[in-house]
mmCIF file of C-alpha atoms and ligand atoms in Angstrom:
data_model
loop_
_atom_site.group_PDB
_atom_site.id
_atom_site.type_symbol
_atom_site.label_atom_id
_atom_site.label_comp_id
_atom_site.label_asym_id
_atom_site.label_seq_id
_atom_site.Cartn_x
_atom_site.Cartn_y
_atom_site.Cartn_z
ATOM 1 C CA MET A 359 0.000 0.000 0.000
ATOM 2 C CA LYS A 360 0.997 3.653 -0.410
ATOM 3 C CA ALA A 361 1.674 5.481 2.841
ATOM 4 C CA LEU A 362 2.988 8.838 3.996
ATOM 5 C CA MET A 363 6.147 8.021 5.934
ATOM 6 C CA ILE A 364 7.895 10.180 8.506
ATOM 7 C CA THR A 365 11.379 9.039 7.517
ATOM 8 C CA ARG A 366 13.245 10.902 10.315
ATOM 9 C CA PHE A 367 12.552 13.837 12.623
ATOM 10 C CA GLY A 368 12.276 17.167 10.841
ATOM 11 C CA GLY A 369 10.099 19.539 8.827
ATOM 12 C CA PRO A 370 7.957 18.668 5.790
ATOM 13 C CA GLU A 371 11.081 17.532 3.889
ATOM 14 C CA VAL A 372 11.190 14.314 5.976
ATOM 15 C CA LEU A 373 7.809 13.187 4.593
ATOM 16 C CA GLU A 374 7.829 10.688 1.749
ATOM 17 C CA VAL A 375 5.082 8.711 0.049
ATOM 18 C CA GLN A 376 6.416 5.137 -0.026
ATOM 19 C CA THR A 377 5.098 1.682 -0.871
ATOM 20 C CA VAL A 378 5.024 -0.380 2.309
ATOM 21 C CA PRO A 379 3.467 -3.720 3.403
ATOM 22 C CA ASP A 380 -0.271 -3.558 4.220
ATOM 23 C CA ALA A 381 -1.154 -2.589 7.782
ATOM 24 C CA HIS A 382 -1.085 -5.494 10.263
ATOM 25 C CA VAL A 383 -4.520 -6.039 11.824
ATOM 26 C CA GLY A 384 -4.345 -6.770 15.552
ATOM 27 C CA PRO A 385 -7.007 -7.945 18.015
ATOM 28 C CA ASP A 386 -10.016 -5.587 18.238
ATOM 29 C CA GLN A 387 -8.935 -3.909 15.012
ATOM 30 C CA VAL A 388 -10.346 -3.908 11.495
ATOM 31 C CA LEU A 389 -8.736 -2.974 8.202
ATOM 32 C CA ILE A 390 -10.074 0.272 6.774
ATOM 33 C CA ASP A 391 -9.739 1.364 3.144
ATOM 34 C CA VAL A 392 -8.777 4.970 3.710
ATOM 35 C CA GLU A 393 -10.118 7.701 1.443
ATOM 36 C CA ALA A 394 -9.041 10.853 3.265
ATOM 37 C CA GLY A 395 -6.947 11.927 6.248
ATOM 38 C CA GLY A 396 -7.328 14.991 8.459
ATOM 39 C CA LEU A 397 -4.153 16.958 9.188
ATOM 40 C CA ASN A 398 -3.624 18.099 12.763
ATOM 41 C CA PHE A 399 -1.108 20.343 14.455
ATOM 42 C CA ALA A 400 -0.017 17.204 16.306
ATOM 43 C CA ASP A 401 1.118 15.755 12.956
ATOM 44 C CA LEU A 402 3.659 18.571 12.668
ATOM 45 C CA MET A 403 4.858 17.839 16.180
ATOM 46 C CA ALA A 404 5.089 14.087 15.495
ATOM 47 C CA ALA A 405 7.269 14.752 12.443
ATOM 48 C CA GLU A 406 9.380 17.453 14.046
ATOM 49 C CA GLY A 407 10.300 15.948 17.340
ATOM 50 C CA GLY A 408 8.118 13.106 18.378
ATOM 51 C CA TYR A 409 4.717 13.733 19.869
ATOM 52 C CA ALA A 410 4.335 12.193 23.346
ATOM 53 C CA GLY A 411 3.726 8.459 22.957
ATOM 54 C CA THR A 412 4.625 8.330 19.242
ATOM 55 C CA PRO A 413 7.328 5.831 18.186
ATOM 56 C CA LYS A 414 10.522 7.048 16.558
ATOM 57 C CA PRO A 415 10.646 7.231 12.752
ATOM 58 C CA PRO A 416 10.286 5.609 10.367
ATOM 59 C CA LEU A 417 6.541 5.414 10.875
ATOM 60 C CA ILE A 418 3.328 6.165 8.993
ATOM 61 C CA ALA A 419 1.958 9.648 9.729
ATOM 62 C CA GLY A 420 -1.634 10.602 10.507
ATOM 63 C CA ARG A 421 -4.082 10.629 13.409
ATOM 64 C CA GLU A 422 -7.500 10.583 11.728
ATOM 65 C CA PHE A 423 -9.131 9.246 8.622
ATOM 66 C CA ALA A 424 -12.335 8.513 6.759
ATOM 67 C CA GLY A 425 -12.850 5.446 4.611
ATOM 68 C CA LYS A 426 -14.736 2.153 4.367
ATOM 69 C CA ASP A 427 -14.752 -0.752 6.802
ATOM 70 C CA PRO A 428 -14.702 -4.389 5.503
ATOM 71 C CA ASN A 429 -18.539 -4.263 5.204
ATOM 72 C CA GLY A 430 -18.390 -1.200 2.985
ATOM 73 C CA ARG A 431 -19.693 1.123 5.693
ATOM 74 C CA ARG A 432 -18.437 4.700 5.591
ATOM 75 C CA VAL A 433 -16.515 5.382 8.783
ATOM 76 C CA MET A 434 -14.312 8.081 10.315
ATOM 77 C CA GLY A 435 -11.776 7.378 13.004
ATOM 78 C CA TYR A 436 -9.044 8.442 15.364
ATOM 79 C CA MET A 437 -5.666 6.896 16.135
ATOM 80 C CA GLN A 438 -2.213 7.994 17.273
ATOM 81 C CA TRP A 439 -0.346 7.356 14.005
ATOM 82 C CA GLY A 440 -0.748 5.332 10.816
ATOM 83 C CA ALA A 441 -3.815 7.024 9.282
ATOM 84 C CA PHE A 442 -2.232 8.491 6.141
ATOM 85 C CA ALA A 443 -2.090 5.284 4.128
ATOM 86 C CA GLU A 444 -4.310 3.441 1.668
ATOM 87 C CA LYS A 445 -5.156 0.989 4.458
ATOM 88 C CA THR A 446 -5.078 1.358 8.193
ATOM 89 C CA ALA A 447 -5.813 -0.957 11.115
ATOM 90 C CA ALA A 448 -8.292 0.881 13.339
ATOM 91 C CA TYR A 449 -9.560 -0.068 16.786
ATOM 92 C CA ARG A 450 -13.312 -0.741 16.784
ATOM 93 C CA ALA A 451 -13.849 1.689 19.667
ATOM 94 C CA PHE A 452 -12.235 4.510 17.703
ATOM 95 C CA PHE A 453 -14.255 4.798 14.540
ATOM 96 C CA TRP A 454 -17.783 5.982 13.967
ATOM 97 C CA PRO A 455 -20.240 6.145 11.048
ATOM 98 C CA VAL A 456 -19.834 9.167 8.774
ATOM 99 C CA PRO A 457 -23.099 11.187 8.790
ATOM 100 C CA ALA A 458 -24.971 10.428 5.556
ATOM 101 C CA ALA A 459 -24.773 13.986 4.209
ATOM 102 C CA TRP A 460 -21.002 14.283 4.619
ATOM 103 C CA THR A 461 -18.197 13.550 2.178
ATOM 104 C CA ALA A 462 -15.179 11.437 3.140
ATOM 105 C CA GLU A 463 -13.175 14.687 3.408
ATOM 106 C CA GLN A 464 -15.641 16.042 5.954
ATOM 107 C CA GLY A 465 -15.547 12.763 7.872
ATOM 108 C CA ALA A 466 -11.752 12.938 8.016
ATOM 109 C CA ALA A 467 -12.035 16.470 9.418
ATOM 110 C CA PHE A 468 -14.293 15.467 12.290
ATOM 111 C CA PRO A 469 -12.853 13.305 15.088
ATOM 112 C CA VAL A 470 -9.938 15.291 16.553
ATOM 113 C CA ASN A 471 -11.430 18.752 16.140
ATOM 114 C CA PHE A 472 -14.924 18.047 17.375
ATOM 115 C CA PHE A 473 -14.088 15.740 20.283
ATOM 116 C CA THR A 474 -11.428 18.217 21.435
ATOM 117 C CA ALA A 475 -13.750 21.213 21.128
ATOM 118 C CA TYR A 476 -16.562 19.349 22.892
ATOM 119 C CA PHE A 477 -14.267 18.374 25.762
ATOM 120 C CA ALA A 478 -13.077 21.995 26.027
ATOM 121 C CA PHE A 479 -16.666 23.110 26.708
ATOM 122 C CA TRP A 480 -17.089 20.178 29.082
ATOM 123 C CA LYS A 481 -13.907 21.013 31.026
ATOM 124 C CA ALA A 482 -14.997 24.647 31.150
ATOM 125 C CA GLY A 483 -18.308 23.554 32.697
ATOM 126 C CA LEU A 484 -20.158 25.256 29.849
ATOM 127 C CA LEU A 485 -22.202 22.395 28.397
ATOM 128 C CA GLU A 486 -25.193 23.445 30.449
ATOM 129 C CA LYS A 487 -24.979 27.115 31.252
ATOM 130 C CA PRO A 488 -27.488 29.947 31.147
ATOM 131 C CA ALA A 489 -27.392 32.562 28.402
ATOM 132 C CA GLY A 490 -24.782 35.250 28.821
ATOM 133 C CA THR A 491 -21.916 32.838 29.246
ATOM 134 C CA ARG A 492 -18.790 33.943 27.367
ATOM 135 C CA VAL A 493 -15.830 32.081 25.940
ATOM 136 C CA LEU A 494 -12.623 33.279 24.260
ATOM 137 C CA ILE A 495 -11.334 30.844 21.615
ATOM 138 C CA HIS A 496 -7.731 31.241 20.427
ATOM 139 C CA ALA A 497 -6.902 30.266 16.813
ATOM 140 C CA VAL A 498 -10.646 30.511 16.244
ATOM 141 C CA ALA A 499 -10.252 30.075 12.477
ATOM 142 C CA GLY A 500 -8.354 26.785 12.781
ATOM 143 C CA GLY A 501 -9.557 23.202 12.922
ATOM 144 C CA VAL A 502 -10.442 23.018 16.615
ATOM 145 C CA GLY A 503 -11.456 26.696 16.586
ATOM 146 C CA THR A 504 -14.091 26.352 13.852
ATOM 147 C CA ALA A 505 -15.450 23.239 15.574
ATOM 148 C CA ALA A 506 -15.668 25.115 18.886
ATOM 149 C CA VAL A 507 -17.582 27.978 17.268
ATOM 150 C CA GLN A 508 -20.199 25.596 15.900
ATOM 151 C CA ILE A 509 -20.650 23.895 19.269
ATOM 152 C CA GLY A 510 -20.705 27.248 21.075
ATOM 153 C CA LYS A 511 -23.425 28.477 18.728
ATOM 154 C CA ILE A 512 -25.600 25.465 19.531
ATOM 155 C CA LEU A 513 -25.016 26.009 23.264
ATOM 156 C CA GLY A 514 -25.958 29.685 22.962
ATOM 157 C CA ILE A 515 -22.620 30.982 24.189
ATOM 158 C CA GLU A 516 -21.256 34.472 23.476
ATOM 159 C CA MET A 517 -18.002 33.832 21.609
ATOM 160 C CA TYR A 518 -14.838 35.884 21.211
ATOM 161 C CA GLY A 519 -12.073 34.547 18.989
ATOM 162 C CA THR A 520 -8.522 35.453 17.982
ATOM 163 C CA SER A 521 -6.837 35.161 14.612
ATOM 164 C CA SER A 522 -3.959 36.787 12.738
ATOM 165 C CA SER A 523 -6.144 37.574 9.736
ATOM 166 C CA GLU A 524 -9.231 39.698 9.001
ATOM 167 C CA GLU A 525 -10.110 37.408 6.134
ATOM 168 C CA LYS A 526 -10.144 34.343 8.393
ATOM 169 C CA LEU A 527 -12.176 36.203 11.042
ATOM 170 C CA ALA A 528 -14.755 37.228 8.448
ATOM 171 C CA ARG A 529 -15.237 33.570 7.516
ATOM 172 C CA VAL A 530 -15.612 32.456 11.140
ATOM 173 C CA ARG A 531 -18.189 35.173 11.749
ATOM 174 C CA GLU A 532 -20.313 33.400 9.146
ATOM 175 C CA LEU A 533 -20.175 30.302 11.367
ATOM 176 C CA GLY A 534 -21.538 32.230 14.336
ATOM 177 C CA LEU A 535 -18.541 33.942 15.979
ATOM 178 C CA GLN A 536 -19.826 37.219 17.423
ATOM 179 C CA HIS A 537 -16.544 38.985 18.268
ATOM 180 C CA GLY A 538 -13.427 38.529 16.139
ATOM 181 C CA ILE A 539 -10.129 39.878 17.502
ATOM 182 C CA ASN A 540 -7.192 40.381 15.148
ATOM 183 C CA TYR A 541 -4.258 39.999 17.536
ATOM 184 C CA LYS A 542 -1.863 41.459 14.982
ATOM 185 C CA GLN A 543 -3.750 44.723 15.277
ATOM 186 C CA LYS A 544 -4.863 44.710 18.894
ATOM 187 C CA ASP A 545 -3.788 43.072 22.126
ATOM 188 C CA TYR A 546 -6.500 40.538 22.925
ATOM 189 C CA VAL A 547 -6.459 41.188 26.687
ATOM 190 C CA LYS A 548 -7.323 44.829 25.981
ATOM 191 C CA ALA A 549 -9.908 43.862 23.387
ATOM 192 C CA ILE A 550 -11.670 41.481 25.810
ATOM 193 C CA LYS A 551 -11.680 44.144 28.491
ATOM 194 C CA GLU A 552 -13.310 46.643 26.142
ATOM 195 C CA LEU A 553 -15.759 44.243 24.529
ATOM 196 C CA THR A 554 -16.993 42.877 27.878
ATOM 197 C CA LYS A 555 -17.002 46.285 29.603
ATOM 198 C CA GLY A 556 -14.271 45.183 31.975
ATOM 199 C CA GLU A 557 -16.062 41.997 33.070
ATOM 200 C CA GLY A 558 -14.083 39.310 31.214
ATOM 201 C CA VAL A 559 -15.069 35.871 29.941
ATOM 202 C CA ASP A 560 -16.061 32.630 31.686
ATOM 203 C CA ALA A 561 -13.550 30.479 29.842
ATOM 204 C CA VAL A 562 -10.588 30.702 27.479
ATOM 205 C CA PHE A 563 -9.604 27.852 25.143
ATOM 206 C CA GLU A 564 -5.800 28.238 25.142
ATOM 207 C CA MET A 565 -3.473 26.413 22.751
ATOM 208 C CA LEU A 566 -0.621 28.868 22.223
ATOM 209 C CA GLY A 567 1.610 28.358 25.280
ATOM 210 C CA GLY A 568 4.338 30.824 26.296
ATOM 211 C CA GLU A 569 2.942 34.032 27.767
ATOM 212 C CA HIS A 570 -0.571 33.240 26.597
ATOM 213 C CA VAL A 571 -1.717 31.143 29.563
ATOM 214 C CA ALA A 572 -1.121 34.094 31.904
ATOM 215 C CA LYS A 573 -2.616 36.554 29.413
ATOM 216 C CA SER A 574 -5.654 34.310 29.085
ATOM 217 C CA VAL A 575 -6.095 34.260 32.875
ATOM 218 C CA HIS A 576 -6.244 38.059 32.684
ATOM 219 C CA CYS A 577 -9.205 37.740 30.311
ATOM 220 C CA LEU A 578 -11.302 35.822 32.867
ATOM 221 C CA ARG A 579 -14.087 37.017 35.079
ATOM 222 C CA ASP A 580 -14.752 35.605 38.558
ATOM 223 C CA PHE A 581 -14.349 31.814 38.794
ATOM 224 C CA GLY A 582 -13.375 31.611 35.142
ATOM 225 C CA ARG A 583 -11.372 28.724 33.698
ATOM 226 C CA VAL A 584 -8.550 28.569 31.187
ATOM 227 C CA ILE A 585 -8.548 25.266 29.328
ATOM 228 C CA VAL A 586 -5.001 24.573 28.132
ATOM 229 C CA TYR A 587 -4.670 22.107 25.283
ATOM 230 C CA GLY A 588 -1.637 23.049 23.222
ATOM 231 C CA ALA A 589 1.453 25.204 22.748
ATOM 232 C CA ALA A 590 1.465 26.170 19.061
ATOM 233 C CA THR A 591 4.092 28.860 19.671
ATOM 234 C CA GLY A 592 6.467 26.073 20.692
ATOM 235 C CA GLN A 593 7.108 27.902 23.966
ATOM 236 C CA SER A 594 6.534 26.412 27.407
ATOM 237 C CA PRO A 595 3.735 28.164 29.266
ATOM 238 C CA THR A 596 4.770 30.730 31.851
ATOM 239 C CA LEU A 597 2.242 31.246 34.625
ATOM 240 C CA ASP A 598 2.642 32.475 38.157
ATOM 241 C CA THR A 599 -0.236 30.562 39.740
ATOM 242 C CA ARG A 600 -0.685 33.311 42.334
ATOM 243 C CA VAL A 601 -2.637 35.289 39.717
ATOM 244 C CA LEU A 602 -5.349 32.646 40.039
ATOM 245 C CA TYR A 603 -6.179 33.706 43.619
ATOM 246 C CA VAL A 604 -7.680 37.036 42.643
ATOM 247 C CA LYS A 605 -10.713 35.844 40.732
ATOM 248 C CA GLY A 606 -10.901 32.309 42.088
ATOM 249 C CA ALA A 607 -9.739 31.330 38.608
ATOM 250 C CA SER A 608 -8.452 27.923 37.529
ATOM 251 C CA VAL A 609 -6.469 26.307 34.745
ATOM 252 C CA HIS A 610 -7.461 22.893 33.361
ATOM 253 C CA GLY A 611 -5.565 20.563 31.076
ATOM 254 C CA LEU A 612 -7.115 18.746 28.105
ATOM 255 C CA TRP A 613 -5.442 16.037 26.025
ATOM 256 C CA LEU A 614 -7.626 14.006 23.676
ATOM 257 C CA THR A 615 -5.082 11.168 23.560
ATOM 258 C CA TYR A 616 -5.637 10.640 27.282
ATOM 259 C CA LEU A 617 -9.364 11.376 27.490
ATOM 260 C CA SER A 618 -10.075 9.071 24.559
ATOM 261 C CA GLN A 619 -9.052 6.089 26.716
ATOM 262 C CA ASN A 620 -12.123 6.755 28.860
ATOM 263 C CA ARG A 621 -14.849 4.793 27.090
ATOM 264 C CA ALA A 622 -17.792 6.315 28.993
ATOM 265 C CA LEU A 623 -16.601 9.842 28.295
ATOM 266 C CA MET A 624 -16.130 9.183 24.579
ATOM 267 C CA GLU A 625 -19.523 7.501 24.264
ATOM 268 C CA ALA A 626 -21.285 10.415 25.960
ATOM 269 C CA ALA A 627 -19.476 12.911 23.728
ATOM 270 C CA TRP A 628 -20.254 10.912 20.569
ATOM 271 C CA LYS A 629 -23.935 10.584 21.547
ATOM 272 C CA GLN A 630 -24.265 14.366 21.661
ATOM 273 C CA LEU A 631 -21.970 15.176 18.726
ATOM 274 C CA SER A 632 -23.585 12.615 16.418
ATOM 275 C CA GLU A 633 -27.050 13.912 17.288
ATOM 276 C CA TRP A 634 -25.983 17.432 16.312
ATOM 277 C CA ALA A 635 -24.110 16.221 13.221
ATOM 278 C CA ASN A 636 -26.986 14.091 11.944
ATOM 279 C CA ALA A 637 -29.351 17.018 12.456
ATOM 280 C CA GLY A 638 -27.108 19.103 10.174
ATOM 281 C CA ARG A 639 -26.022 21.395 12.989
ATOM 282 C CA LEU A 640 -22.308 20.567 12.716
ATOM 283 C CA GLN A 641 -20.332 20.797 9.469
ATOM 284 C CA PRO A 642 -16.585 20.183 9.504
ATOM 285 C CA VAL A 643 -14.967 23.221 7.898
ATOM 286 C CA ILE A 644 -12.427 22.304 5.241
ATOM 287 C CA GLY A 645 -10.010 24.989 4.125
ATOM 288 C CA LYS A 646 -7.997 22.993 1.616
ATOM 289 C CA VAL A 647 -7.688 19.461 0.251
ATOM 290 C CA PHE A 648 -4.272 18.214 -0.957
ATOM 291 C CA PRO A 649 -3.509 14.957 -2.762
ATOM 292 C CA LEU A 650 -1.312 12.663 -0.631
ATOM 293 C CA ALA A 651 1.581 13.335 -3.025
ATOM 294 C CA GLU A 652 1.477 16.997 -1.932
ATOM 295 C CA ALA A 653 1.540 16.277 1.800
ATOM 296 C CA ARG A 654 4.664 18.405 2.257
ATOM 297 C CA ALA A 655 2.770 21.471 1.022
ATOM 298 C CA ALA A 656 -0.101 20.651 3.389
ATOM 299 C CA TYR A 657 2.231 20.437 6.399
ATOM 300 C CA THR A 658 3.950 23.682 5.329
ATOM 301 C CA LEU A 659 0.622 25.522 5.140
ATOM 302 C CA MET A 660 -0.216 24.491 8.697
ATOM 303 C CA ARG A 661 3.293 25.252 9.991
ATOM 304 C CA GLU A 662 2.969 28.775 8.592
ATOM 305 C CA GLY A 663 -0.420 29.201 10.298
ATOM 306 C CA LYS A 664 -2.022 30.050 6.965
ATOM 307 C CA ASN A 665 -4.729 27.415 7.071
ATOM 308 C CA TYR A 666 -8.411 28.162 7.496
ATOM 309 C CA GLY A 667 -10.337 25.334 9.157
ATOM 310 C CA LYS A 668 -9.090 21.866 8.380
ATOM 311 C CA ILE A 669 -6.459 20.707 5.918
ATOM 312 C CA VAL A 670 -7.395 17.329 4.427
ATOM 313 C CA LEU A 671 -5.242 14.839 2.498
ATOM 314 C CA LYS A 672 -7.015 12.951 -0.281
ATOM 315 C CA ILE A 673 -5.711 9.393 -0.149
ATOM 316 C CA ALA A 674 -7.902 7.381 -2.554
HETATM 317 N N1 NAP B 1432 -4.775 18.669 23.612
HETATM 318 C C1 NAP B 1432 -5.397 18.087 22.603
HETATM 319 O O1 NAP B 1432 -5.936 16.993 22.739
HETATM 320 C C2 NAP B 1432 -5.437 18.765 21.277
HETATM 321 C C3 NAP B 1432 -6.227 18.260 20.244
HETATM 322 C C4 NAP B 1432 -6.275 18.954 19.033
HETATM 323 C C5 NAP B 1432 -5.520 20.103 18.874
HETATM 324 N N2 NAP B 1432 -4.745 20.536 19.895
HETATM 325 C C6 NAP B 1432 -3.960 21.776 19.775
HETATM 326 O O2 NAP B 1432 -4.837 22.776 19.340
HETATM 327 C C7 NAP B 1432 -4.157 23.689 18.519
HETATM 328 C C8 NAP B 1432 -4.895 23.821 17.210
HETATM 329 O O3 NAP B 1432 -4.759 22.598 16.499
HETATM 330 P P1 NAP B 1432 -5.373 22.434 15.052
HETATM 331 O O4 NAP B 1432 -4.915 21.115 14.557
HETATM 332 O O5 NAP B 1432 -6.830 22.739 15.091
HETATM 333 O O6 NAP B 1432 -4.584 23.572 14.231
HETATM 334 P P2 NAP B 1432 -5.194 24.870 13.600
HETATM 335 O O7 NAP B 1432 -5.822 25.684 14.669
HETATM 336 O O8 NAP B 1432 -6.001 24.493 12.433
HETATM 337 O O9 NAP B 1432 -3.881 25.586 13.066
HETATM 338 C C9 NAP B 1432 -3.064 26.298 13.914
HETATM 339 C C10 NAP B 1432 -3.489 27.786 13.979
HETATM 340 O O10 NAP B 1432 -2.893 28.343 15.131
HETATM 341 C C11 NAP B 1432 -2.622 29.703 14.897
HETATM 342 N N3 NAP B 1432 -1.267 29.971 15.362
HETATM 343 C C12 NAP B 1432 -0.941 30.862 16.308
HETATM 344 N N4 NAP B 1432 0.358 30.836 16.548
HETATM 345 C C13 NAP B 1432 0.887 29.910 15.726
HETATM 346 C C14 NAP B 1432 2.203 29.459 15.498
HETATM 347 N N5 NAP B 1432 3.244 29.935 16.205
HETATM 348 N N6 NAP B 1432 2.391 28.511 14.545
HETATM 349 C C15 NAP B 1432 1.367 28.006 13.847
HETATM 350 N N7 NAP B 1432 0.092 28.395 14.050
HETATM 351 C C16 NAP B 1432 -0.148 29.350 14.969
HETATM 352 C C17 NAP B 1432 -2.802 29.980 13.415
HETATM 353 O O11 NAP B 1432 -4.011 30.699 13.265
HETATM 354 P P3 NAP B 1432 -4.045 32.309 13.296
HETATM 355 O O12 NAP B 1432 -2.972 32.760 12.337
HETATM 356 O O13 NAP B 1432 -5.410 32.620 12.837
HETATM 357 O O14 NAP B 1432 -3.756 32.701 14.707
HETATM 358 C C18 NAP B 1432 -2.959 28.596 12.803
HETATM 359 O O15 NAP B 1432 -3.825 28.588 11.715
HETATM 360 C C19 NAP B 1432 -2.708 23.183 18.410
HETATM 361 O O16 NAP B 1432 -1.932 23.831 19.377
HETATM 362 C C20 NAP B 1432 -2.846 21.709 18.747
HETATM 363 O O17 NAP B 1432 -1.668 21.155 19.243
HETATM 364 C C21 NAP B 1432 -4.686 19.886 21.074
#
């Protein structure tokens, strides 16, 4: 089968489409004919330096896919590596039916973004909150960001979101984002202060790292929560936890790799997400589709932060 190999640690230049033996199918796994793969920021990290828990190269890249199971059913799934290949061995607990109205590309854009965004609202305690609740979503125009906006809209939450680009913000407004903040033009702490008349937000979805955890705490109102789930700047978060005392604030970690091991949690999330998806209320947002042969360009686009929504690799 053809597969996208991470041949050694490094940037997009280490990626090569190679012919390799078909995936080995272990217990509790089935062989999926893959049609499309969803690119995640974690794929950059896996190629560049090893993402926690990922084996050393050479290995097959990719954490999510859509394709057909041995019965011909259209499925979309999540794994830690090995998705960007013509065939992949997927655990039964980690793939789900693709909603009838969606393409394979949309299916491949679903699992990581929507489970992560859903768990961010859950960790923030915002799944059942009265109107008037506010959330600040960083990288709002990205994969997880556009998923979070759709979920926030359903929940009736007032959303604020950051991006480097007016054009991206304009597109996310169409999804339901009420307040776009271009952080290249304005400091987002100041913007939140002004937009909320000094009150702040109930939660911040934080995936930048560095100074941004502390800055996000400054955006909170009383008892607010920062949900940390990434460090796209590549910098370790700096936070003096004493700033949390003032507003009774808290910081919560979220890692889908870990949460996904909790069967009850995943089933509850899927029950809700699939209900919304099948009702047409969730639509994975795809910015660009690349053929597998152009995977290096896809990784480069994400590394440069130029993507809107999800980048998808077309595999078959
Ligand atoms: N913990 C988890 O389980 C989990 C799961 C999924 C994703 N994540 C994390 O969530 C974040 C978003 O992931 P994603 O796959 O949905 O990616 P994405 O948001 O589609 O792409 C990354 C976006 O981040 C913004 N950005 C800001 N600083 C950046 C930088 N220094 N380099 C590159 N991009 C930068 C860019 O948007 P603007 O230019 O508009 O700011 C860029 O488009 C990542 O940090 C990822 O590691 C974590």
